[in-house]
CSV table of C-alpha atoms in Angstrom, one decimal:
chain,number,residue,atom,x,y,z
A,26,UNK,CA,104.1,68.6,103.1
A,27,UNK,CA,105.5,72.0,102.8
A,28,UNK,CA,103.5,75.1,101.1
A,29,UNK,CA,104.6,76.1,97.6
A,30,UNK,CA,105.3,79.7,97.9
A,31,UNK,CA,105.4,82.2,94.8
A,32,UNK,CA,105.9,85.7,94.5
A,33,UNK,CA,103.9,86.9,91.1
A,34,UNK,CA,104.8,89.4,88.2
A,35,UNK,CA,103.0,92.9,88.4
A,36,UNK,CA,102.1,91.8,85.3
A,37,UNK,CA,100.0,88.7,86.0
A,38,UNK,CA,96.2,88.8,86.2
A,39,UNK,CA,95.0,92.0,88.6
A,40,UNK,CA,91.9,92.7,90.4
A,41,UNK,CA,92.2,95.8,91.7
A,42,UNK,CA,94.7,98.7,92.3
A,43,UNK,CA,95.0,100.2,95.9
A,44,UNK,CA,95.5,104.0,96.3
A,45,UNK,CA,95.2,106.6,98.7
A,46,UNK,CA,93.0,109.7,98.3
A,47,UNK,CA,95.4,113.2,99.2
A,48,UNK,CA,93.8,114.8,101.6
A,49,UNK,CA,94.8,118.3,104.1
A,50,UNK,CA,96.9,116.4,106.6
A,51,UNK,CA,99.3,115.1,104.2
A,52,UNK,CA,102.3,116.8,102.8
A,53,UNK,CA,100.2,117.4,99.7
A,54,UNK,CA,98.1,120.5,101.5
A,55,UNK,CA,100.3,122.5,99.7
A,56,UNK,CA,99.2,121.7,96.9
A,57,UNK,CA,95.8,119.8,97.0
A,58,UNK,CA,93.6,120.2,94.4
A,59,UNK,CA,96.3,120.1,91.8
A,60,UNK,CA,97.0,116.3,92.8
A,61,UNK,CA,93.8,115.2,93.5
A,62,UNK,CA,93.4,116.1,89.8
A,63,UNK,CA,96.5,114.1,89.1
A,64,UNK,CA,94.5,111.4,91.2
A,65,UNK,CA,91.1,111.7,89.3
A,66,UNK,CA,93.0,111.2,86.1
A,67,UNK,CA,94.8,108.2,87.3
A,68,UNK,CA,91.8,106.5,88.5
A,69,UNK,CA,89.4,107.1,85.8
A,70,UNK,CA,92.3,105.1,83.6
A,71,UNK,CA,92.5,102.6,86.5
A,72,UNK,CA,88.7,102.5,86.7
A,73,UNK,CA,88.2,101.2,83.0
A,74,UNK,CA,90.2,98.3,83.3
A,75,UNK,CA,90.2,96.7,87.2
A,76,UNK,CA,88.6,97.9,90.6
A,77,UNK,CA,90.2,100.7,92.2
A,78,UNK,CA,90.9,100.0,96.1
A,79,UNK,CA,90.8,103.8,97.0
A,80,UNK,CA,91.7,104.5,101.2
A,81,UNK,CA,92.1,107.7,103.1
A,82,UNK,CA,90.1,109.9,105.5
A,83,UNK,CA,87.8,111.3,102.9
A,84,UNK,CA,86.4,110.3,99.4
A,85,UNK,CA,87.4,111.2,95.9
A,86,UNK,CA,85.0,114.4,95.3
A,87,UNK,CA,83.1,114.1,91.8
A,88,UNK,CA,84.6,117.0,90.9
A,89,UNK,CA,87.9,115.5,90.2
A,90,UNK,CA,86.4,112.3,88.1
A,91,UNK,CA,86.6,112.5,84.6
A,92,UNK,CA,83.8,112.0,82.8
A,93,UNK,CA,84.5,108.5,81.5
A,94,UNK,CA,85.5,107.2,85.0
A,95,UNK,CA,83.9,104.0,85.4
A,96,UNK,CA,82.1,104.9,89.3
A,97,UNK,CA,81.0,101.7,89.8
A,98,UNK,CA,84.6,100.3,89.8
A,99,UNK,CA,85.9,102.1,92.7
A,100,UNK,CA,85.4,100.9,96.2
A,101,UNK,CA,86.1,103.4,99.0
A,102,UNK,CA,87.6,102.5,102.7
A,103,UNK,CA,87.7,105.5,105.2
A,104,UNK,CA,91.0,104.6,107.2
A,105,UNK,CA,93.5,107.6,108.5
A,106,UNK,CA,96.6,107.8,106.5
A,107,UNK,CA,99.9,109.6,106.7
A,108,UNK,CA,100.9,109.7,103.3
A,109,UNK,CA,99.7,108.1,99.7
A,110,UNK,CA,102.4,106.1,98.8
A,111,UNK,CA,100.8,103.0,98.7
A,112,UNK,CA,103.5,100.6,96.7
A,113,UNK,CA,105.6,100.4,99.7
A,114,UNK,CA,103.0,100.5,102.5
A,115,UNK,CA,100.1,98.7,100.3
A,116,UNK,CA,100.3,94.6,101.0
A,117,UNK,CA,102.7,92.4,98.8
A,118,UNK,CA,100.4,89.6,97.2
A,119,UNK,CA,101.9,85.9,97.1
A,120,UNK,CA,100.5,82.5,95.9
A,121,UNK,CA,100.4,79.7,98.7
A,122,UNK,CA,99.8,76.7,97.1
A,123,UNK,CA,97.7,78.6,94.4
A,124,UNK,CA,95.6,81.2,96.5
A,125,UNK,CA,96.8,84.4,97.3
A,126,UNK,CA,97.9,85.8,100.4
A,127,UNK,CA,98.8,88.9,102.0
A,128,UNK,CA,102.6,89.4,103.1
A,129,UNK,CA,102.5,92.8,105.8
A,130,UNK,CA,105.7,94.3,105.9
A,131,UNK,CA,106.9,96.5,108.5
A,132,UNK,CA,106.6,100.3,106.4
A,133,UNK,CA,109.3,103.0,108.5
A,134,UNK,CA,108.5,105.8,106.0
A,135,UNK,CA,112.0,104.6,104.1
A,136,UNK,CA,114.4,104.3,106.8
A,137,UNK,CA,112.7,106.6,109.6
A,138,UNK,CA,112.6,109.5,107.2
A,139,UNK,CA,108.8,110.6,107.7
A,140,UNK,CA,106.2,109.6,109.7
A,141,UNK,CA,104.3,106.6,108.9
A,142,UNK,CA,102.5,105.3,112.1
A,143,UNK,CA,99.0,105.3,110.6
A,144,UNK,CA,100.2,103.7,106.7
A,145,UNK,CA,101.7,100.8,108.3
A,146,UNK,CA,99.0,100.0,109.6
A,147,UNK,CA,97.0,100.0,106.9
A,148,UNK,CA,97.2,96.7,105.0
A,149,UNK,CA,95.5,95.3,108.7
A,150,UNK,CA,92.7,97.6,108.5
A,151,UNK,CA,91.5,96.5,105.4
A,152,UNK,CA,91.7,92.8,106.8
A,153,UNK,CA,90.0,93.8,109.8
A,154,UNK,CA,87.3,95.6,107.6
A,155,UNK,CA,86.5,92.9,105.4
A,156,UNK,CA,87.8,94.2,102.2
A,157,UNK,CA,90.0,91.3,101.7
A,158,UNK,CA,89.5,87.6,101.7
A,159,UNK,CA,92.9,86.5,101.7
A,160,UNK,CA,95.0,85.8,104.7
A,161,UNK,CA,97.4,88.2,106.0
A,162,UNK,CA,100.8,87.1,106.6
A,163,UNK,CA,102.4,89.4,109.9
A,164,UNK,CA,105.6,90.1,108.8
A,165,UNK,CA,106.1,93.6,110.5
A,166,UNK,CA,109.2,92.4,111.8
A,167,UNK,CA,111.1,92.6,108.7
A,168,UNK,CA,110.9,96.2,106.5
A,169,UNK,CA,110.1,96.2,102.9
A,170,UNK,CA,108.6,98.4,100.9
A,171,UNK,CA,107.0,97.1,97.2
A,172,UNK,CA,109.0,99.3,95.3
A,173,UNK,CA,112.0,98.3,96.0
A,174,UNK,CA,111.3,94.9,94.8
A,175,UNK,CA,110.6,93.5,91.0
A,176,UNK,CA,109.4,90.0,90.8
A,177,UNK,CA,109.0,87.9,87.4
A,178,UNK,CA,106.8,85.3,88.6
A,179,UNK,CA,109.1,82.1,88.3
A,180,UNK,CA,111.6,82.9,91.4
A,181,UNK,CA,113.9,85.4,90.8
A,182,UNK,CA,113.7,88.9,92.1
A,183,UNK,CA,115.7,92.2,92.0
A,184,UNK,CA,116.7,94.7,94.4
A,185,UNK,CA,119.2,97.3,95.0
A,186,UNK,CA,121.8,97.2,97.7
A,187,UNK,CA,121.5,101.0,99.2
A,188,UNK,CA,118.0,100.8,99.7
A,189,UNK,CA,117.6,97.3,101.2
A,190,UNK,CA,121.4,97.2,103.3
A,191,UNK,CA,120.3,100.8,104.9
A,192,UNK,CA,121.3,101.1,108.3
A,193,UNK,CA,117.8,102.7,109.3
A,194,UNK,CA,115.9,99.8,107.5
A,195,UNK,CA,116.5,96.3,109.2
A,196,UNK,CA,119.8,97.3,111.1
A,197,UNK,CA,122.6,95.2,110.9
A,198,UNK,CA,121.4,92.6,108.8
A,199,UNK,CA,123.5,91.1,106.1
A,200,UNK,CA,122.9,90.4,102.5
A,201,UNK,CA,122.6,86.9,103.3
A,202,UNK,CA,120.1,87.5,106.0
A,203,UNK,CA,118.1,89.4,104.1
A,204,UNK,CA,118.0,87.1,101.1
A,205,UNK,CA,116.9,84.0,103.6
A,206,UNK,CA,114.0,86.7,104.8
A,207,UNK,CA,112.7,87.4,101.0
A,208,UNK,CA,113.0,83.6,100.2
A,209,UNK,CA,111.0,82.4,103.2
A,210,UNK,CA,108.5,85.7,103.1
A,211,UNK,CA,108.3,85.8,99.3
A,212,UNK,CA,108.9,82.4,97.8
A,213,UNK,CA,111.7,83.8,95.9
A,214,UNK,CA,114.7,81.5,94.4
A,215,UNK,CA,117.3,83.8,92.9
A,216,UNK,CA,117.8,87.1,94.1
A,217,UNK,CA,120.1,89.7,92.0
A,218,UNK,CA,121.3,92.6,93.4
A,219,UNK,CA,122.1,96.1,91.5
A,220,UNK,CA,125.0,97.9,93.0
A,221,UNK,CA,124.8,101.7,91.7
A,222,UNK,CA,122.0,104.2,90.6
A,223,UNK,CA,120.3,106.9,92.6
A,224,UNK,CA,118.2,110.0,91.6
A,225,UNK,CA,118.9,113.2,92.8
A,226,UNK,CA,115.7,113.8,95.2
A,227,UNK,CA,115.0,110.5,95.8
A,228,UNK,CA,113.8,110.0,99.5
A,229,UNK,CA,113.9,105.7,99.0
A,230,UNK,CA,117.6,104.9,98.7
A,231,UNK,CA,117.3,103.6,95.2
A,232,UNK,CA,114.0,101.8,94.4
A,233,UNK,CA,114.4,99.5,92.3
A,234,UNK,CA,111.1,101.2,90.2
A,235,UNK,CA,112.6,104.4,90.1
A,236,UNK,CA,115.7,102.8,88.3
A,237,UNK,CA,115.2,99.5,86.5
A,238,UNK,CA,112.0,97.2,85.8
A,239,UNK,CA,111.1,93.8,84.4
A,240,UNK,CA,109.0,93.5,81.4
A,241,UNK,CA,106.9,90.6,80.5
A,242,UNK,CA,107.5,87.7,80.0
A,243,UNK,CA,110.8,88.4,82.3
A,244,UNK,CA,113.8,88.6,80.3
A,245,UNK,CA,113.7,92.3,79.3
A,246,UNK,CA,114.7,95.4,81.9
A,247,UNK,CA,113.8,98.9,81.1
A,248,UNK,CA,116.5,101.0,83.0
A,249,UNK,CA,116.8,104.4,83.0
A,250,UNK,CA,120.2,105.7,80.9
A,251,UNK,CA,122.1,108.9,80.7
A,252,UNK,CA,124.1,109.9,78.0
A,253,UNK,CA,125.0,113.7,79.1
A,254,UNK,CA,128.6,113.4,80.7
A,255,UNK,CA,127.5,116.7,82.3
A,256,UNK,CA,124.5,115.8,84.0
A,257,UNK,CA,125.3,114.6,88.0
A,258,UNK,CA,123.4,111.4,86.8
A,259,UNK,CA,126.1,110.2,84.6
A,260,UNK,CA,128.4,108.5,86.3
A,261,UNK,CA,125.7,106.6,88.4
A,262,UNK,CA,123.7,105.5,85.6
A,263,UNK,CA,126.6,104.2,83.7
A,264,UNK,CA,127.7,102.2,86.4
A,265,UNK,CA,124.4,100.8,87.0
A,266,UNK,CA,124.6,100.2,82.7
A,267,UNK,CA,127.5,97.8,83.5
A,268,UNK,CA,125.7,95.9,86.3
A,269,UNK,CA,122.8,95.0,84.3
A,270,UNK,CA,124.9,93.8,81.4
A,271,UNK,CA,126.7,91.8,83.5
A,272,UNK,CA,123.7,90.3,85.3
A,273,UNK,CA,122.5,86.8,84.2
A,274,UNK,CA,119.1,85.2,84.5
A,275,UNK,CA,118.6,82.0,86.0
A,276,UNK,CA,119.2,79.8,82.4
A,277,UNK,CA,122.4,81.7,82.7
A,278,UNK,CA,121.5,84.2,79.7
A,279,UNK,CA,122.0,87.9,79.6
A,280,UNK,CA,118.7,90.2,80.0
A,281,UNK,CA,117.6,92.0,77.2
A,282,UNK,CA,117.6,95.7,77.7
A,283,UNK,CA,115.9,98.7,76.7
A,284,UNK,CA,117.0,102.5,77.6
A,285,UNK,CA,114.3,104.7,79.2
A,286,UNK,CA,115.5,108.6,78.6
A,287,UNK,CA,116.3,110.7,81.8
A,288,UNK,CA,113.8,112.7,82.2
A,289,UNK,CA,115.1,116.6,81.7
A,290,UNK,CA,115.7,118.1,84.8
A,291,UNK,CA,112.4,119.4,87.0
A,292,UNK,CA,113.2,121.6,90.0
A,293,UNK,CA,111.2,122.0,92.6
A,294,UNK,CA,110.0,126.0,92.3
A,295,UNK,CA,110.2,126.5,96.0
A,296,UNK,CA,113.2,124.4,97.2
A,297,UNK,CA,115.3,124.7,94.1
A,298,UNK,CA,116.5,120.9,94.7
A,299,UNK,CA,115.8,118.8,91.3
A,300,UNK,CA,113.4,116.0,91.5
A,301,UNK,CA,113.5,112.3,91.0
A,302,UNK,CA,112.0,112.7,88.0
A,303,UNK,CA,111.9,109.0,85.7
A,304,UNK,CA,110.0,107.3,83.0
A,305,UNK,CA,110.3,104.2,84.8
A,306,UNK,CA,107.9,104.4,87.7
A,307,UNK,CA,105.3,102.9,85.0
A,308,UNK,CA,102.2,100.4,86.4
A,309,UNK,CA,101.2,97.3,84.3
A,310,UNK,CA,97.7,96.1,85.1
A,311,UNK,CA,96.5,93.7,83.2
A,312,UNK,CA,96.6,94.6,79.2
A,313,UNK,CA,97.3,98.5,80.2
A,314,UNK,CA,100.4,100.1,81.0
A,315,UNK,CA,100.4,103.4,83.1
A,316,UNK,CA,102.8,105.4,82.2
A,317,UNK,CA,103.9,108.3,83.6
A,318,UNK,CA,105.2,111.5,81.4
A,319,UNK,CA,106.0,115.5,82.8
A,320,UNK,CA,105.3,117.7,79.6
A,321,UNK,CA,108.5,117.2,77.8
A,322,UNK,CA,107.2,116.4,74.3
A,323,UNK,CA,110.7,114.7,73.0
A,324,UNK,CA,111.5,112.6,76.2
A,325,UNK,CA,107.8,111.4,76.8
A,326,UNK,CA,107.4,110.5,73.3
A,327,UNK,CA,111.2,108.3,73.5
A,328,UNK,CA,110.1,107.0,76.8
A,329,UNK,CA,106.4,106.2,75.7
A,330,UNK,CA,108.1,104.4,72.4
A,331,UNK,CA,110.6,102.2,74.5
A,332,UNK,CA,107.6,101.3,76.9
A,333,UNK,CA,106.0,100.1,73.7
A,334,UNK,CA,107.9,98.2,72.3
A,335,UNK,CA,109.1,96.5,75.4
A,336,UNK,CA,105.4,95.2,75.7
A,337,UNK,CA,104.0,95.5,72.2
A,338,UNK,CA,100.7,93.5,73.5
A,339,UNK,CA,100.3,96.6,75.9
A,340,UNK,CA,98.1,99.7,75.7
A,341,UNK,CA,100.6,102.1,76.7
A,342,UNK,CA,98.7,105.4,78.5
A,343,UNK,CA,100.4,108.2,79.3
A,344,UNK,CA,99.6,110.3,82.9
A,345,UNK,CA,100.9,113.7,83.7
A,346,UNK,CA,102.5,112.9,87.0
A,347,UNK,CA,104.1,116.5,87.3
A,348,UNK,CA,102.3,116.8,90.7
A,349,UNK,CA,103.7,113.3,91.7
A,350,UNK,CA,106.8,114.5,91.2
A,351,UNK,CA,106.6,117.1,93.0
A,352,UNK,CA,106.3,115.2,96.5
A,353,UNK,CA,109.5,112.8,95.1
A,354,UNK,CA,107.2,109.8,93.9
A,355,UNK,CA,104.9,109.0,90.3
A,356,UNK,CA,102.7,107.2,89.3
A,357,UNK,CA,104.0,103.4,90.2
A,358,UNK,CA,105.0,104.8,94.0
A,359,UNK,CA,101.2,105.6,94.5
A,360,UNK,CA,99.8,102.3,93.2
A,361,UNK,CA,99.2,98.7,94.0
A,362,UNK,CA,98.3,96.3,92.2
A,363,UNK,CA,96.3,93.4,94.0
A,364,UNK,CA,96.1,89.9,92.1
A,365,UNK,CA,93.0,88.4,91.6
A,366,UNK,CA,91.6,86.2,94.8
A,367,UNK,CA,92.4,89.1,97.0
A,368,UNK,CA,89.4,91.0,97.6
């Protein structure tokens, strides 16, 4: 009898939420303590709601805990890292015949752009320390990373074709190839495929959670819009509009969709380059959405609002992620969520 495979929602019942502490040897050094504050803030919201799976070469100091941080929540692992991106090196959590399992991707650092010997390796250290009971499933012969993935529970799952067809990824592979690997690894029926949108900065190719993301109870995207003809956005993002009207759901119906602003444009101060700066790198754990928001009063109030009412059952919490940004990532890239039956 063959397993029943099932690739769950981000929104579905969570455990825990695996991070990874910044620390001098990653490209944060920089610019330390003003992430780890970032950090602090992001697991003190985390702490009062699930466990927080925090990893790295060194603990969170007290120092940058809020007050209200709920200590007994967070479990630390001392592993060496590269980086703290943990959505696309962190495991990706399916449901094999109702218990979860642990899918390990291979993690390249996005198509052999940075180094990432010590983060793919991660997901196995925390197997071989104990830290979680469910299986591991070796799949380092395919790459994914988490965030370029959105799953709504009941089969279908979308993607974007620059990330997952780059070259530097799985090679040669075709779409149809890849599609058999995500339905065998993932349990995945219907896989729909968005063919423009990119941010300026971004280092992934187009993650999916940098663009576009499902909303309980899966018929709704949040996508990020741009109505300034003269920002270099515009003509992407209206593209990428037309794709997601014309996508269909599995019944055949339309998705409902809501616009995220585009964020206004952050620069980095020594570089000069602008920053992949978007509203809809968002976490939802549980009742609690994560939401990340850069000190623009008007656009983080729009953004916060759509967010809302896309999940009115939500508590909708807003996190500076102005430091996040400034490495190319927020606050969904340097998250992940693990189901409950994990640990």
């Amino acid at each position: 009898m063959s397993e029943v495979l099932r690739f769950p929602a981000e929104w579905e019942q969570a455990e825990a939420v695996l991070l990874a502490w910044p620390h001098q040897d990653t490209d944060w050094a920089y610019m330390l303590d003003d992430v780890r504050k970032t950090y602090g803030h992001i697991i003190c919201a985390l702490s009062q709601h699930v466990k927080v799976l925090v990893i790295g070469p060194e603990q969170p100091g007290a120092e940058y805990l809020p007050d209200d941080t709920v200590t007994e929540n967070i479990i630390y692992v001392e592993m060496p890292t590269n980086d703290t991106w943990t959505r696309d090196y962190g495991p990706l959590t399916v449901d094999v015949d109702g218990l979860a399992a642990l899918v390990d991707f291979q993690f390249n650092g996005w198509g052999l752009k940075f180094a990432s010997d010590k983060d793919n390796l991660a997901t196995m250290r925390l197997c071989e320390a104990g830290i979680f009971k469910a299986p591991r499933i070796n799949r380092l012969s395919f790459t994914l990373e988490g965030g370029s993935v959105e799953s709504d529970g009941k089969g279908l799952l979308i993607t974007t074709a620059d990330c997952l067809m780059s070259p530097n990824r799985n090679g040669g592979m075709s779409r149809a190839e890849i599609e058999d690997c995500l339905r065998a690894d993932l349990g995945v029926e219907t896989v729909l495929w968005i063919e423009h949108g990119e941010l300026a900065g971004d280092d992934t190719d187009g993650h999916i959670d940098t663009l576009v993301r499902l909303v309980p109870p899966g018929d709704t995207l949040l996508y990020v819009g741009c109505n300034d003809p003269a920002d270099e956005h515009y003509e992407s993002l209206s593209a990428m509009k037309e794709d997601l009207m014309a996508l269909r759901r599995p019944d055949g119906m339309p998705f409902n969709l809501i616009e995220l602003p585009l964020p206004d444009p952050i620069y980095d101060p020594d570089e000069g380059i602008r920053l992949p700066a978007t509203y809809a790198n968002f976490l939802i754990v549980n009742d609690v959405v994560l939401a990340p928001v850069y000190n623009q009063p008007v656009k983080d109030m729009h953004a916060l609002l759509a967010i809302q009412a896309a999940m009115p059952d939500h508590k909708v919490i807003p996190i500076d992620c102005r430091s996040l940004i400034r490495q190319h990532g927020s606050l969904h890239c340097a998250t992940m969520q693990l189901p409950v039956g994990v640990l």
